[in-house]
Short mmCIF file of C-alpha atoms in Angstrom, two decimals:
data_model
loop_
_atom_site.label_atom_id
_atom_site.label_comp_id
_atom_site.label_asym_id
_atom_site.label_seq_id
_atom_site.Cartn_x
_atom_site.Cartn_y
_atom_site.Cartn_z
CA MET J 294 48.93 93.99 105.11
CA SER J 295 51.83 96.72 106.49
CA SER J 296 53.81 98.60 104.80
CA TYR J 297 55.77 101.04 104.04
CA ILE J 298 55.79 105.00 102.77
CA ILE J 299 58.21 106.42 101.40
CA GLU J 300 59.26 110.27 99.77
CA GLY J 301 62.19 109.92 98.37
CA GLY J 302 64.97 112.21 96.69
CA THR J 303 65.85 113.34 100.65
CA PRO J 304 69.69 112.69 101.46
CA LEU J 305 69.84 111.60 105.34
CA LYS J 306 72.38 112.42 108.73
CA GLY J 307 72.81 111.21 111.83
CA ASN J 308 73.87 108.17 113.75
CA ILE J 309 72.68 104.47 113.20
CA ARG J 310 73.54 102.29 115.61
CA VAL J 311 73.54 98.96 114.13
CA ASN J 312 71.70 96.20 115.84
CA GLY J 313 72.45 91.68 117.00
CA ASN J 314 73.24 89.98 114.18
CA LYS J 315 70.82 87.52 113.27
CA ASN J 316 72.64 84.77 111.69
CA ALA J 317 73.91 84.67 114.83
CA ALA J 318 70.90 85.02 116.66
CA LEU J 319 69.55 82.22 115.88
CA PRO J 320 71.60 79.23 116.10
CA CYS J 321 72.45 80.47 119.39
CA ILE J 322 68.66 80.18 120.71
CA ALA J 323 69.09 76.46 118.69
CA ALA J 324 71.97 75.76 121.60
CA SER J 325 69.76 76.24 124.46
CA LEU J 326 68.17 73.46 124.10
CA LEU J 327 71.67 71.72 124.98
CA SER J 328 71.19 72.19 128.84
CA SER J 329 68.90 72.29 130.95
CA GLU J 330 69.97 75.65 132.56
CA PRO J 331 69.94 78.80 132.38
CA LEU J 332 71.29 81.03 128.95
CA ILE J 333 71.44 84.66 129.08
CA LEU J 334 71.56 85.50 124.91
CA GLN J 335 72.77 89.63 125.31
CA ASN J 336 71.94 91.87 122.24
CA ILE J 337 69.86 89.87 120.67
CA PRO J 338 67.17 91.80 117.86
CA ASN J 339 63.91 91.92 118.22
CA ILE J 340 63.09 90.58 115.24
CA GLU J 341 60.64 88.48 112.86
CA ASP J 342 63.16 85.48 112.86
CA VAL J 343 64.28 85.52 116.39
CA ASN J 344 61.56 85.78 117.89
CA ILE J 345 59.95 83.28 115.50
CA MET J 346 62.74 80.33 117.15
CA LEU J 347 61.75 81.72 120.53
CA HIS J 348 58.57 80.76 121.02
CA ILE J 349 59.72 77.46 118.93
CA VAL J 350 62.09 76.91 121.78
CA GLU J 351 58.62 77.39 124.42
CA GLN J 352 57.07 74.66 122.58
CA LEU J 353 59.55 72.91 122.87
CA GLY J 354 59.41 72.71 126.47
CA GLY J 355 61.75 75.91 127.55
CA VAL J 356 61.11 78.85 129.09
CA VAL J 357 61.79 82.56 127.77
CA GLU J 358 62.08 85.26 129.72
CA HIS J 359 62.50 88.80 127.28
CA ARG J 360 64.47 91.82 129.26
CA PRO J 361 63.73 94.78 126.76
CA ALA J 362 65.89 97.19 128.67
CA GLN J 363 69.30 94.74 128.86
CA ARG J 364 68.24 93.61 125.20
CA GLU J 365 68.83 90.33 126.07
CA ARG J 366 67.25 86.93 126.68
CA GLU J 367 67.50 84.55 129.48
CA LEU J 368 66.29 81.36 127.48
CA VAL J 369 66.09 77.83 130.39
CA VAL J 370 64.84 74.41 128.64
CA ARG J 371 64.84 72.39 132.54
CA SER J 372 62.95 69.56 130.46
CA LEU J 373 62.36 68.60 126.43
CA ARG J 374 58.37 69.16 125.96
CA SER J 375 58.35 67.86 122.20
CA TYR J 376 60.73 66.38 119.97
CA LYS J 377 58.21 67.54 117.20
CA VAL J 378 59.03 71.11 115.87
CA PRO J 379 55.59 72.96 114.85
CA GLU J 380 54.79 72.83 111.29
CA GLU J 381 53.51 76.66 111.33
CA GLN J 382 56.66 77.99 112.70
CA ALA J 383 58.46 75.86 109.93
CA GLN J 384 57.11 77.20 106.66
CA GLN J 385 57.88 80.30 108.50
CA ILE J 386 61.69 80.45 108.93
CA ARG J 387 64.48 78.63 107.09
CA ALA J 388 66.38 78.32 110.44
CA SER J 389 63.86 76.51 112.78
CA PHE J 390 65.97 73.47 110.44
CA LEU J 391 68.55 74.36 113.06
CA PHE J 392 67.25 72.85 116.24
CA ALA J 393 67.59 68.96 114.57
CA GLY J 394 71.10 68.75 116.83
CA PRO J 395 70.02 70.29 119.10
CA LEU J 396 67.07 67.75 119.57
CA LEU J 397 69.30 64.23 118.99
CA ALA J 398 71.60 65.40 121.12
CA ARG J 399 70.02 66.01 123.58
CA GLY J 400 66.50 63.32 123.04
CA GLY J 401 67.60 61.61 120.71
CA ARG J 402 65.08 61.86 118.62
CA ALA J 403 63.84 65.66 115.85
CA TYR J 404 61.08 65.60 113.48
CA MET J 405 61.45 68.45 110.72
CA PRO J 406 58.74 69.85 108.87
CA PRO J 407 60.59 71.33 105.84
CA PRO J 408 61.76 75.11 106.49
CA GLY J 409 60.43 78.28 105.30
CA GLY J 410 61.44 80.86 104.51
CA ASP J 411 63.51 82.74 102.00
CA VAL J 412 62.20 82.09 98.38
CA ILE J 413 65.75 82.42 96.59
CA GLY J 414 65.53 79.28 94.96
CA ARG J 415 66.67 76.05 95.83
CA ARG J 416 67.73 75.59 98.89
CA ARG J 417 69.26 71.97 99.69
CA LEU J 418 68.81 70.12 103.57
CA ASP J 419 71.66 66.86 101.96
CA THR J 420 73.70 68.24 103.94
CA HIS J 421 72.17 68.86 107.17
CA LEU J 422 71.07 65.01 106.69
CA LEU J 423 74.39 63.28 104.84
CA ALA J 424 76.57 65.36 108.39
CA LEU J 425 73.73 63.69 110.71
CA LYS J 426 73.86 60.57 109.84
CA VAL J 427 78.20 59.96 109.75
CA LEU J 428 77.31 60.86 113.91
CA GLY J 429 75.12 58.32 113.88
CA THR J 430 71.12 59.34 113.23
CA GLU J 431 68.96 57.16 111.20
CA ILE J 432 67.06 59.12 108.74
CA SER J 433 63.54 58.52 107.63
CA ILE J 434 61.76 60.53 104.96
CA GLY J 435 58.76 61.59 104.35
CA ASN J 436 56.27 64.45 104.56
CA GLY J 437 58.96 65.32 107.08
CA TYR J 438 62.05 64.70 108.33
CA ASP J 439 61.73 61.38 111.42
CA LEU J 440 65.62 61.65 112.81
CA ARG J 441 66.23 59.34 115.01
CA ALA J 442 69.56 58.02 117.13
CA PRO J 443 69.04 55.00 119.16
CA GLN J 444 72.80 54.38 120.12
CA GLY J 445 73.54 58.24 120.79
CA LEU J 446 76.00 59.76 118.27
CA GLN J 447 78.82 59.29 117.99
CA GLY J 448 82.46 61.33 117.27
CA ALA J 449 83.59 61.15 113.30
CA THR J 450 85.27 62.90 110.04
CA ILE J 451 82.75 65.25 107.99
CA PHE J 452 83.79 66.03 105.41
CA LEU J 453 80.62 68.43 104.00
CA ASP J 454 79.82 68.33 100.40
CA GLU J 455 79.54 72.52 100.26
CA THR J 456 80.67 74.89 102.37
CA SER J 457 77.06 75.49 104.06
CA VAL J 458 76.43 77.92 107.19
CA THR J 459 73.50 76.69 108.62
CA ALA J 460 74.69 72.75 108.18
CA THR J 461 77.70 73.50 110.27
CA GLU J 462 75.88 75.04 112.70
CA ASN J 463 73.44 71.56 113.08
CA CYS J 464 76.63 69.60 112.94
CA LEU J 465 78.80 71.80 115.63
CA MET J 466 75.01 71.17 117.82
CA ALA J 467 75.10 67.55 117.62
CA ALA J 468 78.68 67.07 118.15
CA VAL J 469 79.33 69.41 121.47
CA THR J 470 77.68 66.06 122.94
CA ALA J 471 78.67 63.31 121.33
CA ARG J 472 80.87 60.71 122.05
CA GLY J 473 84.81 60.36 121.68
CA ARG J 474 86.34 63.44 118.69
CA THR J 475 84.55 64.74 115.72
CA ILE J 476 86.56 66.52 112.93
CA ILE J 477 84.16 68.46 110.55
CA GLU J 478 86.31 69.35 106.84
CA ASN J 479 84.85 71.94 104.57
CA ALA J 480 83.61 73.59 107.54
CA ALA J 481 81.68 77.64 107.32
CA SER J 482 83.85 80.17 108.97
CA GLU J 483 81.30 82.75 109.08
CA PRO J 484 81.11 85.62 112.27
CA HIS J 485 77.42 83.89 112.98
CA VAL J 486 79.17 80.33 112.99
CA GLN J 487 82.55 82.15 115.12
CA ASP J 488 79.62 83.29 117.32
CA LEU J 489 77.90 79.60 117.58
CA CYS J 490 81.16 78.41 118.61
CA LEU J 491 82.08 80.49 121.69
CA LEU J 492 78.70 80.35 123.22
CA LEU J 493 79.31 76.96 122.89
CA ASN J 494 82.28 76.92 124.35
CA ALA J 495 81.27 79.22 127.35
CA MET J 496 78.98 76.30 128.06
CA GLY J 497 81.16 73.66 128.25
CA GLY J 498 82.13 72.55 125.01
CA ARG J 499 85.49 72.72 123.58
CA ILE J 500 85.31 73.50 120.13
CA SER J 501 88.57 74.77 118.55
CA GLY J 502 89.44 76.08 114.70
CA ILE J 503 87.19 78.90 114.81
CA GLY J 504 87.34 81.02 112.44
CA THR J 505 88.65 77.99 110.04
CA ASN J 506 87.24 75.74 107.96
CA LEU J 507 88.29 73.47 109.87
CA LEU J 508 87.10 72.56 113.14
CA ILE J 509 88.20 69.73 116.01
CA ILE J 510 85.41 68.87 118.35
CA GLU J 511 86.11 66.97 121.93
CA GLY J 512 82.83 65.50 122.79
CA VAL J 513 81.98 66.52 126.36
CA PRO J 514 79.20 64.20 128.33
CA ARG J 515 76.80 67.80 129.00
CA LEU J 516 76.71 71.14 128.93
CA HIS J 517 75.85 74.67 131.45
CA GLY J 518 74.69 77.50 130.93
CA ALA J 519 76.58 80.41 130.36
CA ARG J 520 75.56 84.54 129.47
CA PHE J 521 77.26 85.20 125.70
CA GLU J 522 77.12 88.80 123.82
CA ILE J 523 75.39 88.67 120.28
CA GLY J 524 78.13 89.82 118.08
CA SER J 525 76.76 92.90 115.30
CA ASP J 526 75.16 91.89 112.25
CA TYR J 527 77.23 92.76 109.79
CA MET J 528 75.02 92.29 106.99
CA GLU J 529 72.71 95.11 108.66
CA VAL J 530 76.40 97.08 108.65
CA GLY J 531 76.63 97.03 104.64
CA SER J 532 72.94 97.49 103.94
CA PHE J 533 73.37 100.65 105.90
CA ILE J 534 76.21 101.62 104.63
CA GLY J 535 74.74 100.80 100.98
CA MET J 536 72.07 102.80 101.98
CA ALA J 537 74.39 106.28 102.50
CA ALA J 538 75.97 105.86 99.68
CA ALA J 539 73.24 105.14 97.26
CA THR J 540 70.98 108.47 98.66
CA HIS J 541 74.54 111.28 98.91
CA SER J 542 73.75 110.37 103.31
CA ASP J 543 76.04 111.83 105.68
CA ILE J 544 76.01 108.96 108.20
CA THR J 545 77.75 107.22 111.41
CA ILE J 546 76.86 103.65 112.18
CA GLU J 547 77.75 102.53 115.47
CA ASP J 548 79.12 99.50 117.16
CA ILE J 549 80.22 97.64 114.55
CA GLN J 550 82.74 94.83 113.95
CA PRO J 551 85.65 96.15 111.62
CA ARG J 552 86.79 93.40 111.50
CA THR J 553 84.25 91.72 109.33
CA LEU J 554 84.39 94.15 106.88
CA ASN J 555 87.66 93.99 104.33
CA MET J 556 85.85 91.55 101.90
CA ILE J 557 82.60 94.62 101.81
CA GLU J 558 84.58 97.55 101.49
CA ILE J 559 87.22 95.69 99.25
CA ASN J 560 83.79 95.82 96.44
CA TYR J 561 81.91 98.98 97.46
CA GLN J 562 85.58 100.92 96.79
CA LYS J 563 84.38 99.15 93.00
CA LEU J 564 81.59 101.88 93.23
CA GLY J 565 83.05 104.79 94.76
CA ILE J 566 82.03 104.35 98.60
CA GLN J 567 84.50 105.40 100.99
CA TRP J 568 84.39 105.34 105.03
CA GLU J 569 86.46 106.17 107.38
CA CYS J 570 86.53 103.74 110.83
CA SER J 571 87.12 105.29 114.43
CA GLY J 572 86.95 102.06 116.55
CA ARG J 573 83.84 101.15 116.41
CA ALA J 574 82.25 103.94 114.57
CA LEU J 575 81.84 104.45 110.30
CA ARG J 576 81.40 107.28 109.03
CA VAL J 577 80.57 106.52 105.44
CA LEU J 578 81.10 109.90 103.67
CA PRO J 579 79.32 111.46 101.21
CA THR J 580 80.00 111.57 96.92
CA THR J 581 79.46 110.99 93.64
CA LEU J 582 79.73 107.06 93.02
CA ALA J 583 81.38 106.41 89.72
CA VAL J 584 82.65 102.42 88.74
CA GLN J 585 86.81 101.53 89.45
CA PRO J 586 87.49 100.01 86.18
CA ASP J 587 89.83 96.87 86.85
CA LEU J 588 93.40 97.46 85.55
CA GLY J 589 94.06 98.21 81.87
CA GLY J 590 89.85 99.86 81.92
CA ALA J 591 87.83 96.70 81.48
CA ILE J 592 84.96 96.21 83.41
CA PRO J 593 84.56 95.18 87.23
CA SER J 594 82.65 92.38 88.21
CA ILE J 595 80.86 91.52 92.58
CA ALA J 596 80.23 88.49 92.54
CA ASP J 597 80.03 86.44 96.30
CA ALA J 598 80.73 83.76 97.97
CA PRO J 599 81.51 82.12 101.33
CA TRP J 600 83.74 83.47 103.81
CA PRO J 601 85.36 85.08 103.82
CA GLY J 602 83.86 86.56 100.56
CA PHE J 603 81.32 89.18 99.62
CA PRO J 604 77.68 87.97 101.47
CA PRO J 605 75.29 86.62 99.27
CA ASP J 606 72.95 88.57 101.43
CA LEU J 607 74.13 91.50 100.53
CA THR J 608 74.39 91.41 96.49
CA SER J 609 70.66 92.43 96.37
CA ILE J 610 71.89 95.77 97.62
CA VAL J 611 74.86 95.99 96.18
CA LEU J 612 73.10 96.03 92.44
CA VAL J 613 70.02 98.76 93.66
CA VAL J 614 73.93 100.61 94.94
CA ALA J 615 75.03 100.23 91.94
CA THR J 616 72.15 102.17 89.44
CA GLN J 617 73.31 105.23 91.53
CA ALA J 618 77.24 104.57 90.51
CA ARG J 619 78.38 106.05 87.67
CA GLY J 620 79.76 103.78 84.30
CA ILE J 621 79.24 99.45 83.62
CA ILE J 622 79.58 97.02 86.54
CA LEU J 623 78.55 93.15 86.71
CA ILE J 624 76.82 91.75 89.41
CA TYR J 625 77.22 87.71 90.23
CA GLU J 626 74.96 85.89 92.87
CA ARG J 627 76.28 82.30 92.85
CA LEU J 628 74.86 80.42 95.49
CA PHE J 629 71.35 81.49 94.80
CA GLU J 630 68.95 80.83 90.72
CA SER J 631 66.07 83.31 92.11
CA ARG J 632 67.81 85.85 94.25
CA MET J 633 68.44 87.77 90.95
CA PHE J 634 64.48 88.24 89.96
CA PHE J 635 63.96 90.87 92.79
CA VAL J 636 65.63 92.85 89.59
CA ASP J 637 61.75 92.98 87.35
CA LYS J 638 60.91 95.73 90.12
CA LEU J 639 63.98 97.82 89.62
CA ILE J 640 63.80 98.10 85.65
CA SER J 641 60.22 99.12 86.70
CA MET J 642 61.40 102.06 88.87
CA GLY J 643 63.74 103.34 85.83
CA ALA J 644 66.80 101.00 86.15
CA GLN J 645 69.04 100.04 83.14
CA ILE J 646 69.93 96.39 83.89
CA ILE J 647 70.08 93.66 82.20
CA LEU J 648 69.05 90.28 83.65
CA CYS J 649 71.72 87.49 81.92
CA ASP J 650 71.16 85.06 83.46
CA PRO J 651 69.40 83.54 87.24
CA HIS J 652 72.95 84.66 88.79
CA ARG J 653 73.85 88.00 86.60
CA VAL J 654 73.29 91.27 86.03
CA VAL J 655 75.09 94.45 84.21
CA VAL J 656 73.66 96.72 85.91
CA SER J 657 74.87 100.08 84.01
CA GLY J 658 74.28 103.87 85.76
CA PRO J 659 73.57 106.11 86.75
CA THR J 660 69.67 106.40 86.95
CA GLN J 661 67.15 108.65 88.47
CA LEU J 662 65.08 105.94 90.35
CA THR J 663 61.09 106.88 89.49
CA ALA J 664 58.73 105.26 92.64
CA THR J 665 56.31 102.73 92.16
CA THR J 666 54.47 100.26 94.42
CA LEU J 667 56.24 96.97 95.08
CA THR J 668 56.52 93.86 97.11
CA SER J 669 59.39 92.54 99.83
CA PRO J 670 59.89 89.06 98.02
CA ASP J 671 62.79 88.26 100.29
CA VAL J 672 64.47 90.00 103.79
CA ARG J 673 67.17 91.03 101.76
CA ALA J 674 66.20 92.32 98.59
CA GLY J 675 63.27 94.06 101.12
CA MET J 676 65.82 96.38 101.76
CA ALA J 677 67.48 96.85 98.49
CA LEU J 678 63.68 98.50 97.28
CA VAL J 679 63.26 100.44 100.69
CA ILE J 680 67.12 101.71 98.93
CA ALA J 681 65.90 102.47 96.18
CA ALA J 682 62.02 104.02 97.50
CA LEU J 683 63.97 106.25 99.45
CA CYS J 684 66.76 107.30 96.02
CA ALA J 685 63.60 107.69 94.05
CA ARG J 686 61.70 111.04 92.59
CA GLY J 687 57.75 110.15 94.10
CA CYS J 688 56.28 107.91 97.31
CA SER J 689 57.20 104.55 96.58
CA VAL J 690 55.05 101.80 99.00
CA ILE J 691 56.36 98.67 100.45
CA ASN J 692 53.84 96.05 100.72
CA ASN J 693 54.43 92.90 102.06
CA ILE J 694 57.01 93.90 104.63
CA PHE J 695 56.72 91.35 107.08
CA GLN J 696 59.83 89.53 104.54
CA ILE J 697 61.67 92.80 106.26
CA GLU J 698 61.11 93.57 109.22
CA ARG J 699 62.42 89.45 109.45
CA GLY J 700 66.39 90.26 109.54
CA TYR J 701 65.48 94.11 110.50
CA GLU J 702 64.58 95.47 113.86
CA ASN J 703 62.22 98.67 113.82
CA LEU J 704 63.35 99.94 110.52
CA ALA J 705 60.87 102.49 109.91
CA GLU J 706 61.69 104.11 113.15
CA ARG J 707 65.51 103.88 113.27
CA LEU J 708 65.21 105.41 109.50
CA ALA J 709 63.12 108.38 110.18
CA GLN J 710 65.72 108.73 112.95
CA LEU J 711 68.16 109.21 110.09
CA GLY J 712 65.36 112.39 108.63
CA ALA J 713 63.86 109.87 105.64
CA ARG J 714 60.58 110.05 105.24
CA ILE J 715 59.31 106.99 106.22
CA GLU J 716 55.71 105.76 107.47
CA ARG J 717 55.39 102.14 108.09
CA SER J 718 51.18 101.54 107.59
CA GLN J 719 49.01 98.93 109.52
#
């Protein structure tokens, strides 16, 4: 099993380019099933999650052409060969369930094995299934989910019982060619949901309300091919900002979208992180980190929330950065009850952290972390451990890096170019 070997304690310097948004690429890949014409996706990251989704497309009947020089993939699904998502791939990735909506829209049936992915707590599928049911789907649950729409899908008004990103995306892809109008209330509005909406419109869909929690879809008979560029990954941006701040490095991050960083900036400023933007480049300013008290001197907190709130995927990152900041802060992860359980690994490195309950930790810093052997539990916690290892005194080994590389392309090579002492062992 591959590992990262990281010698910590070296400030980094240089420029790093952000890749395409993983969470936008995955639903856009699933949307290729909605048309028999070619779909060209640009700025696609070359990561494990993307490769798994592309493999599923091929097994369902699609043809995928990789053009690495242009950082694009061409997907053509002339006809569906199967309505069953393969179990082996489904067990590897949560996003495999995004094929439910396109399969129902294209062929009237989908068989979905239980999806895998990060182990960060219960991740219910009820919102997906209830929304698809309103659109006319018959649901049978056994070892998997057998979904059928024998009369086709019919537009309807849907109120999602939670602001779920992937349920919103599944509903969009099911509704775009359904008969009549669909209204999705309490819809997710993250940048990756917006990217999917823009792609579907580029394919001939009629979606309005993009960027809001009320989406209106006027069903169209069919979609055509398109060329579409995936937006930059603001989770990578947030990760690299955190890495630069925690290691007191001077790093410029290129190809950002400033509009996606407003709430990240507000919360990172609570730790004393500063940066300056020039166009689509962001330079993190080396500084001594210090927790900024709330008005009246109260201990501040950083809590995640649906867009435009602080992204849940960055709570692991900001937690590690807090170990290097002077002062005390509360980190509150509201959505998943197991995401914080990686803090025992940071405590073993010397971090002063109190796990209050499955959702809240109190961090007191700064502390000098000490190198150790670690295992990555999921994508974002794995990246957080990389940052911790870069801060630590000595040589750390991080195992199970498959989990990290599901979300970060060529991470070891890119960090080495910044001066990080990191090796990837096979």
